[in-house]
């Protein structure tokens, strides 16, 4: 990836599952670090595991560790933060995540700069003249009482700009959420999203419990937020995923969203600007 993407643009490298390396100006962020290898098991809690079916496109040792400004972690599940990442990431690296995950990261794993953000709470990062304001957004990982069985999850709004506070580009990362009424508030507060990263896959737990958006719900979210561009991730890396990417692509196209979708295979990069329009 270019060290500095063109001015006013965000560069995104898709590493696999929900792991992205994001650059804007002099800032570098990592999302949901998952570096397990094919065949290794991700632990999902309560004795549940899922086997990884793919290789990460970048090894954790090849990350630009000295340049990382923060990790944006949607929640504490083994396919979003794993034992490989825990072993290789610097304990002084800031994590922006849920209050639940921050307590575990600090107390059990020694990541002493983990910060828990409540829904709609923000934290701003600066490097040089580049700024990003990270805001925790609503997310719901399971329906009804089943939510108690899964860790709390957040979406993230990444607002990129300069030291003056002027925002030039807005990026939404859904996190492992289902469609629910709470997502409507995102549209009200954030009407102009340049890039939406959608966690899909239709993750299905034993008993048929759906805990991430399938293709239809992903298209529902596009109907709701109508971003300029959308990048689907989290759809084919683990055995618990039951809704393949073509399901989402077909449904999105049927609803007239085909022009919004960015295709990016693991290891590839996309660049999106704040002036992006359909």
PDB file of C-alpha atoms in Angstrom:
ATOM      1  CA  UNK A   1       0.000   0.000   0.000  1.00  0.00           C
ATOM      2  CA  UNK A   2       1.161   3.541  -0.699  1.00  0.00           C
ATOM      3  CA  UNK A   3       2.510   5.037   2.491  1.00  0.00           C
ATOM      4  CA  UNK A   4       0.341   8.132   2.032  1.00  0.00           C
ATOM      5  CA  UNK A   5      -2.803   7.911  -0.110  1.00  0.00           C
ATOM      6  CA  UNK A   6      -3.685  10.910  -2.294  1.00  0.00           C
ATOM      7  CA  UNK A   7      -4.778  13.945  -0.305  1.00  0.00           C
ATOM      8  CA  UNK A   8      -8.375  13.765   0.877  1.00  0.00           C
ATOM      9  CA  UNK A   9      -8.698  10.029   0.236  1.00  0.00           C
ATOM     10  CA  UNK A  10      -8.683   6.959   2.447  1.00  0.00           C
ATOM     11  CA  UNK A  11      -6.732   3.886   1.389  1.00  0.00           C
ATOM     12  CA  UNK A  12      -8.030   0.516   2.594  1.00  0.00           C
ATOM     13  CA  UNK A  13      -6.213  -2.801   2.333  1.00  0.00           C
ATOM     14  CA  UNK A  14      -8.421  -5.834   2.957  1.00  0.00           C
ATOM     15  CA  UNK A  15      -6.442  -8.449   4.897  1.00  0.00           C
ATOM     16  CA  UNK A  16      -9.275 -10.924   5.435  1.00  0.00           C
ATOM     17  CA  UNK A  17     -12.432 -11.491   7.503  1.00  0.00           C
ATOM     18  CA  UNK A  18     -13.032  -8.037   9.086  1.00  0.00           C
ATOM     19  CA  UNK A  19      -9.364  -6.994   9.220  1.00  0.00           C
ATOM     20  CA  UNK A  20      -8.526  -3.795   7.348  1.00  0.00           C
ATOM     21  CA  UNK A  21      -5.426  -1.638   7.233  1.00  0.00           C
ATOM     22  CA  UNK A  22      -6.651   1.933   6.780  1.00  0.00           C
ATOM     23  CA  UNK A  23      -4.508   4.927   5.852  1.00  0.00           C
ATOM     24  CA  UNK A  24      -5.489   8.566   5.698  1.00  0.00           C
ATOM     25  CA  UNK A  25      -2.735  11.158   5.393  1.00  0.00           C
ATOM     26  CA  UNK A  26      -0.193  10.239   8.057  1.00  0.00           C
ATOM     27  CA  UNK A  27      -2.675   8.141  10.082  1.00  0.00           C
ATOM     28  CA  UNK A  28      -2.785   4.339  10.045  1.00  0.00           C
ATOM     29  CA  UNK A  29      -5.542   2.248  11.673  1.00  0.00           C
ATOM     30  CA  UNK A  30      -6.105  -1.480  11.969  1.00  0.00           C
ATOM     31  CA  UNK A  31      -9.576  -2.981  12.409  1.00  0.00           C
ATOM     32  CA  UNK A  32     -10.565  -6.266  14.079  1.00  0.00           C
ATOM     33  CA  UNK A  33      -7.137  -7.966  13.925  1.00  0.00           C
ATOM     34  CA  UNK A  34      -7.616 -11.618  12.934  1.00  0.00           C
ATOM     35  CA  UNK A  35      -4.435 -13.393  11.848  1.00  0.00           C
ATOM     36  CA  UNK A  36      -5.240 -17.037  12.508  1.00  0.00           C
ATOM     37  CA  UNK A  37      -4.181 -19.333   9.683  1.00  0.00           C
ATOM     38  CA  UNK A  38      -6.276 -21.737   7.648  1.00  0.00           C
ATOM     39  CA  UNK A  39      -7.362 -24.690   9.796  1.00  0.00           C
ATOM     40  CA  UNK A  40      -6.918 -22.918  13.138  1.00  0.00           C
ATOM     41  CA  UNK A  41      -9.875 -22.518  15.466  1.00  0.00           C
ATOM     42  CA  UNK A  42     -11.404 -19.209  16.534  1.00  0.00           C
ATOM     43  CA  UNK A  43     -13.003 -19.307  19.974  1.00  0.00           C
ATOM     44  CA  UNK A  44     -16.493 -17.786  20.101  1.00  0.00           C
ATOM     45  CA  UNK A  45     -17.281 -18.432  23.769  1.00  0.00           C
ATOM     46  CA  UNK A  46     -19.278 -21.050  25.685  1.00  0.00           C
ATOM     47  CA  UNK A  47     -17.182 -23.795  24.091  1.00  0.00           C
ATOM     48  CA  UNK A  48     -18.119 -22.742  20.548  1.00  0.00           C
ATOM     49  CA  UNK A  49     -15.336 -22.687  17.974  1.00  0.00           C
ATOM     50  CA  UNK A  50     -15.146 -22.155  14.229  1.00  0.00           C
ATOM     51  CA  UNK A  51     -12.374 -23.257  11.886  1.00  0.00           C
ATOM     52  CA  UNK A  52     -10.752 -20.696   9.611  1.00  0.00           C
ATOM     53  CA  UNK A  53     -11.109 -21.604   5.951  1.00  0.00           C
ATOM     54  CA  UNK A  54      -8.744 -18.990   4.489  1.00  0.00           C
ATOM     55  CA  UNK A  55      -5.294 -17.494   5.003  1.00  0.00           C
ATOM     56  CA  UNK A  56      -4.912 -13.834   6.012  1.00  0.00           C
ATOM     57  CA  UNK A  57      -3.450 -11.912   3.093  1.00  0.00           C
ATOM     58  CA  UNK A  58      -0.870 -10.236   5.352  1.00  0.00           C
ATOM     59  CA  UNK A  59       1.005 -11.939   8.172  1.00  0.00           C
ATOM     60  CA  UNK A  60       0.847 -10.139  11.495  1.00  0.00           C
ATOM     61  CA  UNK A  61       4.648  -9.790  11.474  1.00  0.00           C
ATOM     62  CA  UNK A  62       4.453  -7.842   8.193  1.00  0.00           C
ATOM     63  CA  UNK A  63       2.186  -5.103   9.544  1.00  0.00           C
ATOM     64  CA  UNK A  64       3.676  -1.585   9.730  1.00  0.00           C
ATOM     65  CA  UNK A  65       3.754  -1.840  13.529  1.00  0.00           C
ATOM     66  CA  UNK A  66       5.672   1.402  14.100  1.00  0.00           C
ATOM     67  CA  UNK A  67       3.122   3.349  12.053  1.00  0.00           C
ATOM     68  CA  UNK A  68      -0.061   2.035  13.701  1.00  0.00           C
ATOM     69  CA  UNK A  69      -1.971   4.751  15.536  1.00  0.00           C
ATOM     70  CA  UNK A  70      -4.774   2.575  16.919  1.00  0.00           C
ATOM     71  CA  UNK A  71      -6.823  -0.585  16.573  1.00  0.00           C
ATOM     72  CA  UNK A  72     -10.577  -0.155  16.110  1.00  0.00           C
ATOM     73  CA  UNK A  73     -12.089  -3.320  17.582  1.00  0.00           C
ATOM     74  CA  UNK A  74     -15.812  -3.961  17.148  1.00  0.00           C
ATOM     75  CA  UNK A  75     -16.006  -6.639  19.845  1.00  0.00           C
ATOM     76  CA  UNK A  76     -14.079  -9.372  21.585  1.00  0.00           C
ATOM     77  CA  UNK A  77     -14.660 -12.539  19.562  1.00  0.00           C
ATOM     78  CA  UNK A  78     -11.944 -14.932  18.398  1.00  0.00           C
ATOM     79  CA  UNK A  79     -12.510 -14.129  14.723  1.00  0.00           C
ATOM     80  CA  UNK A  80     -11.973 -10.410  15.397  1.00  0.00           C
ATOM     81  CA  UNK A  81      -9.171 -10.459  17.972  1.00  0.00           C
ATOM     82  CA  UNK A  82      -7.237 -13.696  18.232  1.00  0.00           C
ATOM     83  CA  UNK A  83      -4.286 -15.202  20.055  1.00  0.00           C
ATOM     84  CA  UNK A  84      -1.925 -14.364  17.146  1.00  0.00           C
ATOM     85  CA  UNK A  85      -2.800 -10.674  17.306  1.00  0.00           C
ATOM     86  CA  UNK A  86      -2.599 -10.761  21.096  1.00  0.00           C
ATOM     87  CA  UNK A  87       0.915 -12.164  20.909  1.00  0.00           C
ATOM     88  CA  UNK A  88       2.307  -9.784  18.288  1.00  0.00           C
ATOM     89  CA  UNK A  89       0.635  -6.401  18.789  1.00  0.00           C
ATOM     90  CA  UNK A  90       2.356  -3.880  21.045  1.00  0.00           C
ATOM     91  CA  UNK A  91       0.811  -3.655  24.516  1.00  0.00           C
ATOM     92  CA  UNK A  92       1.026   0.128  24.316  1.00  0.00           C
ATOM     93  CA  UNK A  93      -1.036   0.355  21.130  1.00  0.00           C
ATOM     94  CA  UNK A  94      -4.326   2.228  21.655  1.00  0.00           C
ATOM     95  CA  UNK A  95      -7.508   0.185  21.168  1.00  0.00           C
ATOM     96  CA  UNK A  96     -10.854   1.902  20.586  1.00  0.00           C
ATOM     97  CA  UNK A  97     -13.550  -0.598  21.431  1.00  0.00           C
ATOM     98  CA  UNK A  98     -16.513  -1.413  23.659  1.00  0.00           C
ATOM     99  CA  UNK A  99     -16.274  -0.914  27.446  1.00  0.00           C
ATOM    100  CA  UNK A 100     -16.515  -4.709  27.864  1.00  0.00           C
ATOM    101  CA  UNK A 101     -13.625  -5.378  25.496  1.00  0.00           C
ATOM    102  CA  UNK A 102     -11.493  -2.615  27.010  1.00  0.00           C
ATOM    103  CA  UNK A 103     -11.786  -4.156  30.482  1.00  0.00           C
ATOM    104  CA  UNK A 104     -10.678  -7.557  29.192  1.00  0.00           C
ATOM    105  CA  UNK A 105      -7.882  -6.129  27.064  1.00  0.00           C
ATOM    106  CA  UNK A 106      -6.482  -4.173  29.998  1.00  0.00           C
ATOM    107  CA  UNK A 107      -7.120  -6.639  32.784  1.00  0.00           C
ATOM    108  CA  UNK A 108      -6.299  -9.981  31.170  1.00  0.00           C
ATOM    109  CA  UNK A 109      -4.067  -9.144  28.223  1.00  0.00           C
ATOM    110  CA  UNK A 110      -2.156  -6.048  29.333  1.00  0.00           C
ATOM    111  CA  UNK A 111      -3.179  -3.647  26.547  1.00  0.00           C
ATOM    112  CA  UNK A 112      -3.101  -0.723  28.945  1.00  0.00           C
ATOM    113  CA  UNK A 113      -4.260   1.920  26.441  1.00  0.00           C
ATOM    114  CA  UNK A 114      -7.507   0.171  25.517  1.00  0.00           C
ATOM    115  CA  UNK A 115     -10.348   2.692  25.669  1.00  0.00           C
ATOM    116  CA  UNK A 116     -13.999   1.713  26.009  1.00  0.00           C
ATOM    117  CA  UNK A 117     -16.422   3.902  24.072  1.00  0.00           C
ATOM    118  CA  UNK A 118     -20.114   3.971  24.918  1.00  0.00           C
ATOM    119  CA  UNK A 119     -22.538   4.312  22.016  1.00  0.00           C
ATOM    120  CA  UNK A 120     -22.154   7.779  20.430  1.00  0.00           C
ATOM    121  CA  UNK A 121     -19.018   8.512  22.453  1.00  0.00           C
ATOM    122  CA  UNK A 122     -16.020   9.707  20.412  1.00  0.00           C
ATOM    123  CA  UNK A 123     -12.250   9.813  20.625  1.00  0.00           C
ATOM    124  CA  UNK A 124      -9.970  11.843  18.343  1.00  0.00           C
ATOM    125  CA  UNK A 125      -6.543  10.802  17.079  1.00  0.00           C
ATOM    126  CA  UNK A 126      -3.965  13.137  15.515  1.00  0.00           C
ATOM    127  CA  UNK A 127      -0.750  12.503  13.652  1.00  0.00           C
ATOM    128  CA  UNK A 128       0.891  15.440  11.936  1.00  0.00           C
ATOM    129  CA  UNK A 129      -1.888  17.402  10.270  1.00  0.00           C
ATOM    130  CA  UNK A 130      -4.143  14.319   9.914  1.00  0.00           C
ATOM    131  CA  UNK A 131      -7.116  13.733  12.203  1.00  0.00           C
ATOM    132  CA  UNK A 132      -9.656  10.971  12.700  1.00  0.00           C
ATOM    133  CA  UNK A 133     -12.592  11.118  15.089  1.00  0.00           C
ATOM    134  CA  UNK A 134     -13.785   7.618  15.997  1.00  0.00           C
ATOM    135  CA  UNK A 135     -17.356   7.362  17.280  1.00  0.00           C
ATOM    136  CA  UNK A 136     -18.965   4.195  18.635  1.00  0.00           C
ATOM    137  CA  UNK A 137     -22.229   3.421  16.838  1.00  0.00           C
ATOM    138  CA  UNK A 138     -25.146   1.105  17.661  1.00  0.00           C
ATOM    139  CA  UNK A 139     -24.781  -2.594  16.990  1.00  0.00           C
ATOM    140  CA  UNK A 140     -26.667  -5.732  17.998  1.00  0.00           C
ATOM    141  CA  UNK A 141     -24.971  -9.113  17.650  1.00  0.00           C
ATOM    142  CA  UNK A 142     -27.994 -11.309  18.395  1.00  0.00           C
ATOM    143  CA  UNK A 143     -31.771 -11.006  18.725  1.00  0.00           C
ATOM    144  CA  UNK A 144     -33.677 -10.790  22.002  1.00  0.00           C
ATOM    145  CA  UNK A 145     -32.355 -12.522  25.127  1.00  0.00           C
ATOM    146  CA  UNK A 146     -29.645 -14.268  23.078  1.00  0.00           C
ATOM    147  CA  UNK A 147     -27.686 -10.992  23.228  1.00  0.00           C
ATOM    148  CA  UNK A 148     -26.561 -12.004  26.717  1.00  0.00           C
ATOM    149  CA  UNK A 149     -24.654 -14.944  25.235  1.00  0.00           C
ATOM    150  CA  UNK A 150     -22.478 -12.806  22.961  1.00  0.00           C
ATOM    151  CA  UNK A 151     -20.081  -9.959  23.755  1.00  0.00           C
ATOM    152  CA  UNK A 152     -21.345  -6.392  23.240  1.00  0.00           C
ATOM    153  CA  UNK A 153     -20.542  -5.036  19.787  1.00  0.00           C
ATOM    154  CA  UNK A 154     -20.167  -1.581  18.299  1.00  0.00           C
ATOM    155  CA  UNK A 155     -20.147  -0.104  14.855  1.00  0.00           C
ATOM    156  CA  UNK A 156     -17.672   2.689  14.192  1.00  0.00           C
ATOM    157  CA  UNK A 157     -17.841   6.034  12.448  1.00  0.00           C
ATOM    158  CA  UNK A 158     -14.427   7.219  11.248  1.00  0.00           C
ATOM    159  CA  UNK A 159     -14.422  10.907  10.351  1.00  0.00           C
ATOM    160  CA  UNK A 160     -11.183  11.898   8.648  1.00  0.00           C
ATOM    161  CA  UNK A 161      -9.931  15.437   8.312  1.00  0.00           C
ATOM    162  CA  UNK A 162      -7.183  17.814   9.367  1.00  0.00           C
ATOM    163  CA  UNK A 163      -5.996  19.403  12.567  1.00  0.00           C
ATOM    164  CA  UNK A 164      -8.429  22.301  12.165  1.00  0.00           C
ATOM    165  CA  UNK A 165     -11.285  19.855  12.695  1.00  0.00           C
ATOM    166  CA  UNK A 166     -12.559  20.089   9.121  1.00  0.00           C
ATOM    167  CA  UNK A 167     -13.926  16.663   8.101  1.00  0.00           C
ATOM    168  CA  UNK A 168     -13.278  15.574   4.531  1.00  0.00           C
ATOM    169  CA  UNK A 169     -14.307  11.918   4.465  1.00  0.00           C
ATOM    170  CA  UNK A 170     -16.682   9.737   6.513  1.00  0.00           C
ATOM    171  CA  UNK A 171     -16.365   5.962   6.808  1.00  0.00           C
ATOM    172  CA  UNK A 172     -18.768   3.591   8.572  1.00  0.00           C
ATOM    173  CA  UNK A 173     -17.738   0.126   9.791  1.00  0.00           C
ATOM    174  CA  UNK A 174     -20.829  -1.856  10.756  1.00  0.00           C
ATOM    175  CA  UNK A 175     -19.272  -4.367  13.138  1.00  0.00           C
ATOM    176  CA  UNK A 176     -21.038  -7.696  13.657  1.00  0.00           C
ATOM    177  CA  UNK A 177     -24.564  -6.387  13.810  1.00  0.00           C
ATOM    178  CA  UNK A 178     -27.998  -7.476  12.705  1.00  0.00           C
ATOM    179  CA  UNK A 179     -30.530  -5.057  11.291  1.00  0.00           C
ATOM    180  CA  UNK A 180     -32.536  -3.437  14.095  1.00  0.00           C
ATOM    181  CA  UNK A 181     -34.311  -0.140  14.705  1.00  0.00           C
ATOM    182  CA  UNK A 182     -31.326   1.381  16.515  1.00  0.00           C
ATOM    183  CA  UNK A 183     -29.437   1.645  13.226  1.00  0.00           C
ATOM    184  CA  UNK A 184     -31.898   4.267  11.994  1.00  0.00           C
ATOM    185  CA  UNK A 185     -30.248   6.808  14.288  1.00  0.00           C
ATOM    186  CA  UNK A 186     -27.063   6.446  12.229  1.00  0.00           C
ATOM    187  CA  UNK A 187     -28.868   7.762   9.170  1.00  0.00           C
ATOM    188  CA  UNK A 188     -30.265  10.719  11.111  1.00  0.00           C
ATOM    189  CA  UNK A 189     -26.916  11.734  12.586  1.00  0.00           C
ATOM    190  CA  UNK A 190     -24.685  10.681   9.669  1.00  0.00           C
ATOM    191  CA  UNK A 191     -26.548  11.385   6.423  1.00  0.00           C
ATOM    192  CA  UNK A 192     -23.477  11.488   4.158  1.00  0.00           C
ATOM    193  CA  UNK A 193     -21.284   8.369   4.423  1.00  0.00           C
ATOM    194  CA  UNK A 194     -18.595   8.028   1.748  1.00  0.00           C
ATOM    195  CA  UNK A 195     -17.661   4.402   2.467  1.00  0.00           C
ATOM    196  CA  UNK A 196     -19.573   1.760   4.422  1.00  0.00           C
ATOM    197  CA  UNK A 197     -17.794  -1.459   5.381  1.00  0.00           C
ATOM    198  CA  UNK A 198     -20.434  -4.148   5.937  1.00  0.00           C
ATOM    199  CA  UNK A 199     -19.850  -7.228   8.091  1.00  0.00           C
ATOM    200  CA  UNK A 200     -21.901  -9.932   6.387  1.00  0.00           C
ATOM    201  CA  UNK A 201     -21.728 -13.737   6.211  1.00  0.00           C
ATOM    202  CA  UNK A 202     -24.983 -14.659   7.901  1.00  0.00           C
ATOM    203  CA  UNK A 203     -23.064 -16.135  10.834  1.00  0.00           C
ATOM    204  CA  UNK A 204     -25.248 -18.921  12.208  1.00  0.00           C
ATOM    205  CA  UNK A 205     -24.697 -20.571  15.574  1.00  0.00           C
ATOM    206  CA  UNK A 206     -25.978 -24.006  16.668  1.00  0.00           C
ATOM    207  CA  UNK A 207     -29.749 -24.080  16.712  1.00  0.00           C
ATOM    208  CA  UNK A 208     -29.955 -21.774  13.708  1.00  0.00           C
ATOM    209  CA  UNK A 209     -29.322 -18.502  15.573  1.00  0.00           C
ATOM    210  CA  UNK A 210     -28.385 -15.783  13.072  1.00  0.00           C
ATOM    211  CA  UNK A 211     -25.893 -13.308  14.593  1.00  0.00           C
ATOM    212  CA  UNK A 212     -24.554 -11.284  11.629  1.00  0.00           C
ATOM    213  CA  UNK A 213     -26.240  -9.844   8.568  1.00  0.00           C
ATOM    214  CA  UNK A 214     -26.956 -12.184   5.684  1.00  0.00           C
ATOM    215  CA  UNK A 215     -27.243 -10.982   2.090  1.00  0.00           C
ATOM    216  CA  UNK A 216     -30.786  -9.695   2.528  1.00  0.00           C
ATOM    217  CA  UNK A 217     -30.042  -7.778   5.722  1.00  0.00           C
ATOM    218  CA  UNK A 218     -26.913  -6.304   4.142  1.00  0.00           C
ATOM    219  CA  UNK A 219     -29.074  -4.954   1.322  1.00  0.00           C
ATOM    220  CA  UNK A 220     -31.535  -3.657   3.927  1.00  0.00           C
ATOM    221  CA  UNK A 221     -28.706  -1.669   5.508  1.00  0.00           C
ATOM    222  CA  UNK A 222     -27.788  -0.206   2.129  1.00  0.00           C
ATOM    223  CA  UNK A 223     -31.430   0.820   1.703  1.00  0.00           C
ATOM    224  CA  UNK A 224     -31.207   2.579   5.057  1.00  0.00           C
ATOM    225  CA  UNK A 225     -27.866   4.404   5.006  1.00  0.00           C
ATOM    226  CA  UNK A 226     -27.286   4.754   1.222  1.00  0.00           C
ATOM    227  CA  UNK A 227     -23.507   5.265   1.347  1.00  0.00           C
ATOM    228  CA  UNK A 228     -21.631   6.495  -1.716  1.00  0.00           C
ATOM    229  CA  UNK A 229     -19.664   3.235  -1.758  1.00  0.00           C
ATOM    230  CA  UNK A 230     -19.897  -0.049   0.172  1.00  0.00           C
ATOM    231  CA  UNK A 231     -17.240  -2.680   0.827  1.00  0.00           C
ATOM    232  CA  UNK A 232     -18.512  -6.136   1.881  1.00  0.00           C
ATOM    233  CA  UNK A 233     -16.262  -8.094   4.281  1.00  0.00           C
ATOM    234  CA  UNK A 234     -16.645 -10.945   6.788  1.00  0.00           C
ATOM    235  CA  UNK A 235     -18.341 -13.391   4.451  1.00  0.00           C
ATOM    236  CA  UNK A 236     -16.276 -16.492   3.631  1.00  0.00           C
ATOM    237  CA  UNK A 237     -13.490 -16.963   6.165  1.00  0.00           C
ATOM    238  CA  UNK A 238     -15.144 -19.263   8.729  1.00  0.00           C
ATOM    239  CA  UNK A 239     -17.348 -22.324   8.753  1.00  0.00           C
ATOM    240  CA  UNK A 240     -20.106 -20.553  10.706  1.00  0.00           C
ATOM    241  CA  UNK A 241     -20.755 -18.220   7.751  1.00  0.00           C
ATOM    242  CA  UNK A 242     -23.859 -19.396   5.916  1.00  0.00           C
ATOM    243  CA  UNK A 243     -24.629 -16.517   3.512  1.00  0.00           C
ATOM    244  CA  UNK A 244     -21.966 -16.276   0.782  1.00  0.00           C
ATOM    245  CA  UNK A 245     -20.984 -13.021  -0.865  1.00  0.00           C
ATOM    246  CA  UNK A 246     -22.923 -13.717  -4.112  1.00  0.00           C
ATOM    247  CA  UNK A 247     -26.171 -13.696  -2.089  1.00  0.00           C
ATOM    248  CA  UNK A 248     -25.483 -10.120  -1.010  1.00  0.00           C
ATOM    249  CA  UNK A 249     -24.263  -8.977  -4.432  1.00  0.00           C
ATOM    250  CA  UNK A 250     -27.364 -10.333  -6.160  1.00  0.00           C
ATOM    251  CA  UNK A 251     -29.765  -8.782  -3.648  1.00  0.00           C
ATOM    252  CA  UNK A 252     -27.931  -5.439  -3.655  1.00  0.00           C
ATOM    253  CA  UNK A 253     -28.031  -5.349  -7.454  1.00  0.00           C
ATOM    254  CA  UNK A 254     -31.738  -6.260  -7.496  1.00  0.00           C
ATOM    255  CA  UNK A 255     -32.437  -3.223  -5.287  1.00  0.00           C
ATOM    256  CA  UNK A 256     -30.401  -0.870  -7.450  1.00  0.00           C
ATOM    257  CA  UNK A 257     -27.265  -0.712  -5.291  1.00  0.00           C
ATOM    258  CA  UNK A 258     -24.906  -2.430  -7.708  1.00  0.00           C
ATOM    259  CA  UNK A 259     -23.052   0.782  -8.459  1.00  0.00           C
ATOM    260  CA  UNK A 260     -22.236   1.301  -4.791  1.00  0.00           C
ATOM    261  CA  UNK A 261     -20.402  -1.987  -4.282  1.00  0.00           C
ATOM    262  CA  UNK A 262     -16.598  -2.186  -4.238  1.00  0.00           C
ATOM    263  CA  UNK A 263     -15.087  -5.607  -4.844  1.00  0.00           C
ATOM    264  CA  UNK A 264     -11.845  -6.189  -2.981  1.00  0.00           C
ATOM    265  CA  UNK A 265     -10.221  -9.582  -2.528  1.00  0.00           C
ATOM    266  CA  UNK A 266      -7.886 -10.231   0.417  1.00  0.00           C
ATOM    267  CA  UNK A 267      -4.595  -8.462  -0.160  1.00  0.00           C
ATOM    268  CA  UNK A 268      -6.113  -5.919  -2.533  1.00  0.00           C
ATOM    269  CA  UNK A 269      -6.561  -2.216  -1.889  1.00  0.00           C
ATOM    270  CA  UNK A 270      -9.230   0.350  -2.609  1.00  0.00           C
ATOM    271  CA  UNK A 271      -9.027   4.142  -2.439  1.00  0.00           C
ATOM    272  CA  UNK A 272     -12.101   6.287  -1.782  1.00  0.00           C
ATOM    273  CA  UNK A 273     -12.291  10.054  -1.828  1.00  0.00           C
ATOM    274  CA  UNK A 274     -14.563  12.473  -0.051  1.00  0.00           C
ATOM    275  CA  UNK A 275     -15.891  13.671  -3.396  1.00  0.00           C
ATOM    276  CA  UNK A 276     -17.048  10.156  -4.370  1.00  0.00           C
ATOM    277  CA  UNK A 277     -20.500  10.179  -5.953  1.00  0.00           C
ATOM    278  CA  UNK A 278     -22.644   7.597  -7.700  1.00  0.00           C
TER     279      UNK A 278
END
